[in-house]
JSON list of C-alpha atoms and ligand atoms in Angstrom, two decimals:
[
{"chain": "A", "resi": 1, "resn": "MET", "atom": "CA", "xyz": [78.54, 84.57, 85.46]},
{"chain": "A", "resi": 2, "resn": "ALA", "atom": "CA", "xyz": [79.91, 88.09, 85.42]},
{"chain": "A", "resi": 3, "resn": "SER", "atom": "CA", "xyz": [80.09, 89.92, 88.75]},
{"chain": "A", "resi": 4, "resn": "SER", "atom": "CA", "xyz": [78.24, 93.21, 89.11]},
{"chain": "A", "resi": 5, "resn": "CYS", "atom": "CA", "xyz": [79.88, 96.48, 90.06]},
{"chain": "A", "resi": 6, "resn": "PRO", "atom": "CA", "xyz": [79.43, 96.95, 93.86]},
{"chain": "A", "resi": 7, "resn": "HIS", "atom": "CA", "xyz": [79.00, 100.68, 93.23]},
{"chain": "A", "resi": 8, "resn": "CYS", "atom": "CA", "xyz": [76.83, 100.92, 90.10]},
{"chain": "A", "resi": 9, "resn": "LYS", "atom": "CA", "xyz": [75.13, 97.58, 90.84]},
{"chain": "A", "resi": 10, "resn": "GLU", "atom": "CA", "xyz": [73.46, 97.03, 87.46]},
{"chain": "A", "resi": 11, "resn": "ARG", "atom": "CA", "xyz": [76.70, 97.15, 85.48]},
{"chain": "A", "resi": 12, "resn": "SER", "atom": "CA", "xyz": [78.90, 94.10, 85.00]},
{"chain": "A", "resi": 13, "resn": "LEU", "atom": "CA", "xyz": [82.59, 94.02, 85.74]},
{"chain": "A", "resi": 14, "resn": "HIS", "atom": "CA", "xyz": [84.83, 93.07, 82.86]},
{"chain": "A", "resi": 15, "resn": "PRO", "atom": "CA", "xyz": [88.45, 91.85, 82.78]},
{"chain": "A", "resi": 16, "resn": "SER", "atom": "CA", "xyz": [90.94, 94.70, 82.69]},
{"chain": "A", "resi": 17, "resn": "ARG", "atom": "CA", "xyz": [94.48, 95.55, 83.69]},
{"chain": "A", "resi": 18, "resn": "ILE", "atom": "CA", "xyz": [95.52, 98.00, 86.43]},
{"chain": "A", "resi": 19, "resn": "GLU", "atom": "CA", "xyz": [99.12, 97.63, 85.33]},
{"chain": "A", "resi": 20, "resn": "ALA", "atom": "CA", "xyz": [100.45, 95.86, 82.25]},
{"chain": "A", "resi": 21, "resn": "ASP", "atom": "CA", "xyz": [100.89, 92.66, 84.27]},
{"chain": "A", "resi": 22, "resn": "LEU", "atom": "CA", "xyz": [98.24, 93.18, 86.95]},
{"chain": "A", "resi": 23, "resn": "PRO", "atom": "CA", "xyz": [94.77, 91.91, 85.98]},
{"chain": "A", "resi": 24, "resn": "ALA", "atom": "CA", "xyz": [91.57, 93.12, 87.63]},
{"chain": "A", "resi": 25, "resn": "LEU", "atom": "CA", "xyz": [87.84, 93.39, 86.97]},
{"chain": "A", "resi": 26, "resn": "SER", "atom": "CA", "xyz": [86.67, 96.89, 86.13]},
{"chain": "A", "resi": 27, "resn": "CYS", "atom": "CA", "xyz": [83.45, 98.85, 85.71]},
{"chain": "A", "resi": 28, "resn": "ASP", "atom": "CA", "xyz": [82.99, 101.15, 82.71]},
{"chain": "A", "resi": 29, "resn": "GLY", "atom": "CA", "xyz": [80.36, 103.13, 84.60]},
{"chain": "A", "resi": 30, "resn": "CYS", "atom": "CA", "xyz": [82.30, 104.37, 87.63]},
{"chain": "A", "resi": 31, "resn": "GLY", "atom": "CA", "xyz": [85.84, 103.40, 86.62]},
{"chain": "A", "resi": 32, "resn": "GLY", "atom": "CA", "xyz": [86.35, 101.34, 89.77]},
{"chain": "A", "resi": 33, "resn": "SER", "atom": "CA", "xyz": [88.24, 98.04, 89.84]},
{"chain": "A", "resi": 34, "resn": "LEU", "atom": "CA", "xyz": [88.01, 94.84, 91.81]},
{"chain": "A", "resi": 35, "resn": "LEU", "atom": "CA", "xyz": [91.51, 93.61, 92.55]},
{"chain": "A", "resi": 36, "resn": "SER", "atom": "CA", "xyz": [92.20, 90.11, 93.80]},
{"chain": "A", "resi": 37, "resn": "LEU", "atom": "CA", "xyz": [94.90, 90.21, 96.46]},
{"chain": "A", "resi": 38, "resn": "VAL", "atom": "CA", "xyz": [96.13, 86.87, 95.14]},
{"chain": "A", "resi": 39, "resn": "ALA", "atom": "CA", "xyz": [96.79, 88.53, 91.77]},
{"chain": "A", "resi": 40, "resn": "TYR", "atom": "CA", "xyz": [98.22, 91.55, 93.56]},
{"chain": "A", "resi": 41, "resn": "ARG", "atom": "CA", "xyz": [100.71, 89.49, 95.61]},
{"chain": "A", "resi": 42, "resn": "HIS", "atom": "CA", "xyz": [101.78, 87.67, 92.48]},
{"chain": "A", "resi": 43, "resn": "TRP", "atom": "CA", "xyz": [102.34, 91.00, 90.70]},
{"chain": "A", "resi": 44, "resn": "ARG", "atom": "CA", "xyz": [104.16, 92.40, 93.74]},
{"chain": "A", "resi": 45, "resn": "GLU", "atom": "CA", "xyz": [106.56, 89.45, 93.89]},
{"chain": "A", "resi": 46, "resn": "ASN", "atom": "CA", "xyz": [107.49, 90.03, 90.27]},
{"chain": "A", "resi": 47, "resn": "GLN", "atom": "CA", "xyz": [108.28, 93.71, 90.70]},
{"chain": "A", "resi": 48, "resn": "PRO", "atom": "CA", "xyz": [112.02, 94.30, 90.31]},
{"chain": "A", "resi": 49, "resn": "GLU", "atom": "CA", "xyz": [112.00, 97.24, 92.76]},
{"chain": "A", "resi": 50, "resn": "PRO", "atom": "CA", "xyz": [109.52, 98.24, 95.44]},
{"chain": "A", "resi": 51, "resn": "ALA", "atom": "CA", "xyz": [106.95, 100.19, 93.47]},
{"chain": "A", "resi": 52, "resn": "ASN", "atom": "CA", "xyz": [107.63, 103.73, 94.63]},
{"chain": "A", "resi": 53, "resn": "GLY", "atom": "CA", "xyz": [105.55, 106.73, 93.74]},
{"chain": "A", "resi": 54, "resn": "ASN", "atom": "CA", "xyz": [107.00, 109.80, 92.12]},
{"chain": "A", "resi": 55, "resn": "GLY", "atom": "CA", "xyz": [106.79, 111.74, 95.39]},
{"chain": "A", "resi": 56, "resn": "ASP", "atom": "CA", "xyz": [104.14, 114.08, 94.05]},
{"chain": "A", "resi": 57, "resn": "ASP", "atom": "CA", "xyz": [101.64, 114.36, 96.88]},
{"chain": "A", "resi": 58, "resn": "GLY", "atom": "CA", "xyz": [99.64, 117.21, 95.36]},
{"chain": "A", "resi": 59, "resn": "SER", "atom": "CA", "xyz": [95.89, 117.19, 94.70]},
{"chain": "A", "resi": 60, "resn": "LEU", "atom": "CA", "xyz": [95.10, 114.17, 96.86]},
{"chain": "A", "resi": 61, "resn": "ASP", "atom": "CA", "xyz": [91.56, 115.33, 97.37]},
{"chain": "A", "resi": 62, "resn": "GLU", "atom": "CA", "xyz": [90.49, 115.27, 93.76]},
{"chain": "A", "resi": 63, "resn": "ILE", "atom": "CA", "xyz": [89.85, 111.54, 93.76]},
{"chain": "A", "resi": 64, "resn": "LYS", "atom": "CA", "xyz": [86.28, 110.83, 94.64]},
{"chain": "A", "resi": 65, "resn": "ASP", "atom": "CA", "xyz": [85.88, 108.16, 97.25]},
{"chain": "A", "resi": 66, "resn": "THR", "atom": "CA", "xyz": [82.95, 105.86, 97.89]},
{"chain": "A", "resi": 67, "resn": "SER", "atom": "CA", "xyz": [81.71, 106.54, 101.40]},
{"chain": "A", "resi": 68, "resn": "ILE", "atom": "CA", "xyz": [78.77, 104.14, 101.30]},
{"chain": "A", "resi": 69, "resn": "ALA", "atom": "CA", "xyz": [79.14, 100.53, 102.43]},
{"chain": "A", "resi": 70, "resn": "LEU", "atom": "CA", "xyz": [79.81, 98.22, 99.49]},
{"chain": "A", "resi": 71, "resn": "CYS", "atom": "CA", "xyz": [78.88, 94.58, 99.10]},
{"chain": "A", "resi": 72, "resn": "CYS", "atom": "CA", "xyz": [81.49, 92.23, 97.71]},
{"chain": "A", "resi": 73, "resn": "PRO", "atom": "CA", "xyz": [80.55, 91.32, 94.11]},
{"chain": "A", "resi": 74, "resn": "LYS", "atom": "CA", "xyz": [81.71, 87.74, 94.72]},
{"chain": "A", "resi": 75, "resn": "CYS", "atom": "CA", "xyz": [80.12, 86.78, 98.06]},
{"chain": "A", "resi": 76, "resn": "GLN", "atom": "CA", "xyz": [77.75, 89.71, 98.81]},
{"chain": "A", "resi": 77, "resn": "HIS", "atom": "CA", "xyz": [79.18, 90.24, 102.31]},
{"chain": "A", "resi": 78, "resn": "PHE", "atom": "CA", "xyz": [79.79, 93.85, 103.31]},
{"chain": "A", "resi": 79, "resn": "MET", "atom": "CA", "xyz": [83.31, 95.00, 102.51]},
{"chain": "A", "resi": 80, "resn": "THR", "atom": "CA", "xyz": [85.49, 96.63, 105.19]},
{"chain": "A", "resi": 81, "resn": "LYS", "atom": "CA", "xyz": [86.88, 100.13, 104.68]},
{"chain": "A", "resi": 82, "resn": "PHE", "atom": "CA", "xyz": [90.57, 100.83, 105.31]},
{"chain": "A", "resi": 83, "resn": "ARG", "atom": "CA", "xyz": [92.09, 104.29, 105.44]},
{"chain": "A", "resi": 84, "resn": "VAL", "atom": "CA", "xyz": [95.04, 104.59, 103.07]},
{"chain": "A", "resi": 85, "resn": "SER", "atom": "CA", "xyz": [97.03, 107.26, 104.88]},
{"chain": "A", "resi": 86, "resn": "ALA", "atom": "CA", "xyz": [96.67, 110.31, 107.10]},
{"chain": "A", "resi": 87, "resn": "ASP", "atom": "CA", "xyz": [97.34, 112.42, 103.98]},
{"chain": "A", "resi": 88, "resn": "ALA", "atom": "CA", "xyz": [94.33, 111.22, 102.04]},
{"chain": "A", "resi": 89, "resn": "ARG", "atom": "CA", "xyz": [90.70, 110.78, 103.06]},
{"chain": "A", "resi": 90, "resn": "ASN", "atom": "CA", "xyz": [90.40, 107.82, 100.71]},
{"chain": "A", "resi": 91, "resn": "GLN", "atom": "CA", "xyz": [89.44, 104.41, 101.98]},
{"chain": "A", "resi": 92, "resn": "ILE", "atom": "CA", "xyz": [89.89, 101.14, 100.18]},
{"chain": "A", "resi": 93, "resn": "ASP", "atom": "CA", "xyz": [87.22, 98.49, 100.54]},
{"chain": "A", "resi": 94, "resn": "LEU", "atom": "CA", "xyz": [88.28, 94.93, 101.19]},
{"chain": "A", "resi": 95, "resn": "CYS", "atom": "CA", "xyz": [86.26, 91.74, 101.35]},
{"chain": "A", "resi": 96, "resn": "VAL", "atom": "CA", "xyz": [87.98, 89.84, 104.13]},
{"chain": "A", "resi": 97, "resn": "HIS", "atom": "CA", "xyz": [86.23, 86.64, 103.01]},
{"chain": "A", "resi": 98, "resn": "CYS", "atom": "CA", "xyz": [87.39, 86.71, 99.39]},
{"chain": "A", "resi": 99, "resn": "ASP", "atom": "CA", "xyz": [90.55, 88.83, 99.69]},
{"chain": "A", "resi": 100, "resn": "GLU", "atom": "CA", "xyz": [89.23, 91.14, 96.99]},
{"chain": "A", "resi": 101, "resn": "ALA", "atom": "CA", "xyz": [89.86, 94.88, 97.16]},
{"chain": "A", "resi": 102, "resn": "TRP", "atom": "CA", "xyz": [87.69, 97.55, 95.54]},
{"chain": "A", "resi": 103, "resn": "LEU", "atom": "CA", "xyz": [89.55, 100.55, 94.17]},
{"chain": "A", "resi": 104, "resn": "ASP", "atom": "CA", "xyz": [87.54, 103.60, 93.14]},
{"chain": "A", "resi": 105, "resn": "ARG", "atom": "CA", "xyz": [88.54, 105.39, 89.95]},
{"chain": "A", "resi": 106, "resn": "GLY", "atom": "CA", "xyz": [92.00, 106.88, 90.40]},
{"chain": "A", "resi": 107, "resn": "GLU", "atom": "CA", "xyz": [92.75, 105.13, 93.70]},
{"chain": "A", "resi": 108, "resn": "TRP", "atom": "CA", "xyz": [95.44, 102.90, 92.26]},
{"chain": "A", "resi": 109, "resn": "GLN", "atom": "CA", "xyz": [97.16, 106.04, 90.92]},
{"chain": "A", "resi": 110, "resn": "LEU", "atom": "CA", "xyz": [96.71, 107.60, 94.36]},
{"chain": "A", "resi": 111, "resn": "LEU", "atom": "CA", "xyz": [98.44, 104.60, 95.97]},
{"chain": "A", "resi": 112, "resn": "ASP", "atom": "CA", "xyz": [101.20, 104.97, 93.43]},
{"chain": "A", "resi": 113, "resn": "ARG", "atom": "CA", "xyz": [101.62, 108.67, 94.25]},
{"chain": "A", "resi": 114, "resn": "LEU", "atom": "CA", "xyz": [101.80, 107.90, 97.96]},
{"chain": "A", "resi": 115, "resn": "ALA", "atom": "CA", "xyz": [104.40, 105.18, 97.19]},
{"chain": "A", "resi": 116, "resn": "LEU", "atom": "CA", "xyz": [101.91, 102.63, 98.52]},
{"chain": "A", "resi": 117, "resn": "ALA", "atom": "CA", "xyz": [101.25, 100.63, 95.37]},
{"chain": "A", "resi": 118, "resn": "GLY", "atom": "CA", "xyz": [103.76, 98.07, 96.56]},
{"chain": "A", "resi": 119, "resn": "LYS", "atom": "CA", "xyz": [102.37, 98.08, 100.11]},
{"chain": "A", "resi": 120, "resn": "LEU", "atom": "CA", "xyz": [98.67, 97.56, 99.51]},
{"chain": "A", "resi": 121, "resn": "THR", "atom": "CA", "xyz": [98.42, 94.50, 101.77]},
{"chain": "A", "resi": 122, "resn": "LEU", "atom": "CA", "xyz": [100.11, 96.48, 104.59]},
{"chain": "A", "resi": 123, "resn": "VAL", "atom": "CA", "xyz": [97.29, 99.03, 104.44]},
{"chain": "A", "resi": 124, "resn": "PHE", "atom": "CA", "xyz": [94.89, 96.27, 105.49]},
{"chain": "A", "resi": 125, "resn": "THR", "atom": "CA", "xyz": [96.76, 95.51, 108.73]},
{"chain": "A", "resi": 126, "resn": "GLN", "atom": "CA", "xyz": [95.88, 96.78, 112.21]},
{"chain": "A", "resi": 127, "resn": "PRO", "atom": "CA", "xyz": [99.29, 98.42, 112.84]},
{"chain": "A", "resi": 128, "resn": "TRP", "atom": "CA", "xyz": [98.89, 100.45, 109.65]},
{"chain": "A", "resi": 129, "resn": "GLN", "atom": "CA", "xyz": [95.38, 101.54, 110.57]},
{"chain": "A", "resi": 130, "resn": "ASN", "atom": "CA", "xyz": [96.55, 102.43, 114.11]},
{"chain": "A", "resi": 131, "resn": "ARG", "atom": "CA", "xyz": [99.33, 104.55, 112.68]},
{"chain": "A", "resi": 132, "resn": "VAL", "atom": "CA", "xyz": [96.96, 106.43, 110.37]},
{"chain": "A", "resi": 133, "resn": "ARG", "atom": "CA", "xyz": [94.76, 107.19, 113.39]},
{"chain": "A", "resi": 134, "resn": "SER", "atom": "CA", "xyz": [97.60, 108.28, 115.67]},
{"chain": "A", "resi": 135, "resn": "THR", "atom": "CA", "xyz": [99.09, 110.50, 112.94]},
{"chain": "A", "resi": 136, "resn": "GLU", "atom": "CA", "xyz": [95.70, 112.16, 112.54]},
{"chain": "A", "resi": 137, "resn": "ALA", "atom": "CA", "xyz": [95.33, 112.60, 116.31]},
{"chain": "A", "resi": 138, "resn": "GLU", "atom": "CA", "xyz": [98.77, 114.24, 116.47]},
{"chain": "A", "resi": 139, "resn": "ARG", "atom": "CA", "xyz": [97.84, 116.59, 113.65]},
{"chain": "A", "resi": 140, "resn": "ARG", "atom": "CA", "xyz": [94.62, 117.59, 115.38]},
{"chain": "A", "resi": 141, "resn": "ALA", "atom": "CA", "xyz": [96.55, 118.27, 118.60]},
{"chain": "A", "resi": 142, "resn": "GLU", "atom": "CA", "xyz": [99.07, 120.39, 116.66]},
{"chain": "A", "resi": 143, "resn": "GLN", "atom": "CA", "xyz": [96.19, 122.28, 115.06]},
{"chain": "A", "resi": 144, "resn": "ARG", "atom": "CA", "xyz": [94.76, 123.09, 118.50]},
{"chain": "A", "resi": 145, "resn": "TRP", "atom": "CA", "xyz": [98.16, 124.34, 119.72]},
{"chain": "A", "resi": 146, "resn": "ASN", "atom": "CA", "xyz": [98.44, 126.42, 116.58]},
{"chain": "A", "resi": 147, "resn": "GLU", "atom": "CA", "xyz": [95.08, 128.08, 117.32]},
{"chain": "A", "resi": 148, "resn": "ARG", "atom": "CA", "xyz": [95.96, 128.57, 120.98]},
{"chain": "A", "resi": 149, "resn": "LEU", "atom": "CA", "xyz": [99.43, 130.03, 120.45]},
{"chain": "A", "resi": 150, "resn": "GLY", "atom": "CA", "xyz": [98.65, 132.05, 117.36]},
{"chain": "A", "resi": 151, "resn": "ASP", "atom": "CA", "xyz": [101.63, 134.05, 116.13]},
{"chain": "A", "resi": 152, "resn": "ASP", "atom": "CA", "xyz": [103.94, 132.38, 118.65]},
{"chain": "A", "resi": 153, "resn": "TYR", "atom": "CA", "xyz": [103.21, 128.88, 117.38]},
{"chain": "A", "resi": 154, "resn": "VAL", "atom": "CA", "xyz": [106.04, 128.68, 114.84]},
{"chain": "A", "resi": 155, "resn": "ARG", "atom": "CA", "xyz": [108.54, 130.00, 117.39]},
{"chain": "A", "resi": 156, "resn": "ALA", "atom": "CA", "xyz": [107.30, 127.49, 119.99]},
{"chain": "A", "resi": 157, "resn": "GLN", "atom": "CA", "xyz": [107.68, 124.69, 117.46]},
{"chain": "A", "resi": 158, "resn": "GLU", "atom": "CA", "xyz": [111.26, 125.71, 116.75]},
{"chain": "A", "resi": 159, "resn": "ILE", "atom": "CA", "xyz": [112.09, 125.76, 120.47]},
{"chain": "A", "resi": 160, "resn": "ARG", "atom": "CA", "xyz": [110.50, 122.34, 120.92]},
{"chain": "A", "resi": 161, "resn": "GLU", "atom": "CA", "xyz": [112.44, 120.86, 118.00]},
{"chain": "A", "resi": 162, "resn": "TRP", "atom": "CA", "xyz": [115.63, 122.35, 119.35]},
{"chain": "A", "resi": 163, "resn": "LEU", "atom": "CA", "xyz": [114.95, 120.93, 122.83]},
{"chain": "A", "resi": 164, "resn": "ARG", "atom": "CA", "xyz": [114.32, 117.50, 121.30]},
{"chain": "A", "resi": 165, "resn": "SER", "atom": "CA", "xyz": [117.71, 117.54, 119.67]},
{"chain": "A", "resi": 166, "resn": "THR", "atom": "CA", "xyz": [119.80, 118.91, 122.49]},
{"chain": "A", "resi": 167, "resn": "PRO", "atom": "CA", "xyz": [121.30, 116.56, 125.11]},
{"chain": "A", "resi": 168, "resn": "GLN", "atom": "CA", "xyz": [120.82, 119.11, 127.91]},
{"chain": "A", "resi": 169, "resn": "ALA", "atom": "CA", "xyz": [117.10, 119.49, 127.32]},
{"chain": "A", "resi": 170, "resn": "ARG", "atom": "CA", "xyz": [116.11, 118.64, 130.91]},
{"chain": "A", "resi": 171, "resn": "GLU", "atom": "CA", "xyz": [118.51, 121.11, 132.45]},
{"chain": "A", "resi": 172, "resn": "ILE", "atom": "CA", "xyz": [117.48, 123.83, 130.01]},
{"chain": "A", "resi": 173, "resn": "LEU", "atom": "CA", "xyz": [113.81, 123.22, 130.78]},
{"chain": "A", "resi": 174, "resn": "ALA", "atom": "CA", "xyz": [114.52, 123.43, 134.53]},
{"chain": "A", "resi": 175, "resn": "TYR", "atom": "CA", "xyz": [116.39, 126.66, 133.97]},
{"chain": "A", "resi": 176, "resn": "VAL", "atom": "CA", "xyz": [113.70, 128.20, 131.76]},
{"chain": "A", "resi": 177, "resn": "ASN", "atom": "CA", "xyz": [110.98, 127.00, 134.08]},
{"chain": "A", "resi": 178, "resn": "GLN", "atom": "CA", "xyz": [112.15, 129.52, 136.67]},
{"chain": "A", "resi": 179, "resn": "VAL", "atom": "CA", "xyz": [110.24, 132.22, 134.79]},
{"chain": "A", "resi": 180, "resn": "ARG", "atom": "CA", "xyz": [106.99, 130.59, 135.90]},
{"chain": "A", "resi": 181, "resn": "ASP", "atom": "CA", "xyz": [107.24, 132.51, 139.16]},
{"chain": "A", "resi": 182, "resn": "ASP", "atom": "CA", "xyz": [107.48, 135.79, 137.26]},
{"chain": "A", "resi": 183, "resn": "ILE", "atom": "CA", "xyz": [104.51, 135.18, 134.99]},
{"chain": "A", "resi": 184, "resn": "PRO", "atom": "CA", "xyz": [101.23, 136.70, 136.23]},
{"chain": "A", "resi": 185, "resn": "LEU", "atom": "CA", "xyz": [98.39, 134.16, 136.39]},
{"chain": "B", "resi": 1, "resn": "ZN", "atom": "ZN1", "xyz": [80.66, 100.88, 88.63]},
{"chain": "B", "resi": 2, "resn": "ZN", "atom": "ZN1", "xyz": [83.62, 88.51, 99.13]}
]
């Protein structure tokens, strides 16, 4: 029996290929694909080089992402969403029972652009998800400093980077810190 598209529901998935030697099940309605991680690992092992993207990270937002919870077409359990990277809002759905991933239209190409096509299984690990979250938290903190410091932000960044790279950073900070006493509250 053919599986139904978890997104369009009434449409059936049909055999397709994400890459010449990577089979999947795809939906003609929404363009999404169900990718078996077993097939993916097999494909990955037969790649001569790590599949790297072309480094073009432009227009990441143009790929529409499913934000609703999806049910696995094979077992009907809810699929779990995994953030791909801090650079893209996209999430990939995975059925942890069946090891089947759902890629919305264009998401495989997105992975390729982010040089993640060869690292798909890494995306589904806790360390990867933690890193995406901490990168985002750092960016939000930077954004707040940017708003707070205004025109001086770029200068402050330069000084910070310079301090990070200089062996005498502690001494320099102690020296500079003397101006605290001169600054009106
Ligand atoms: Zn569909
Ligand atoms: Zn399943």
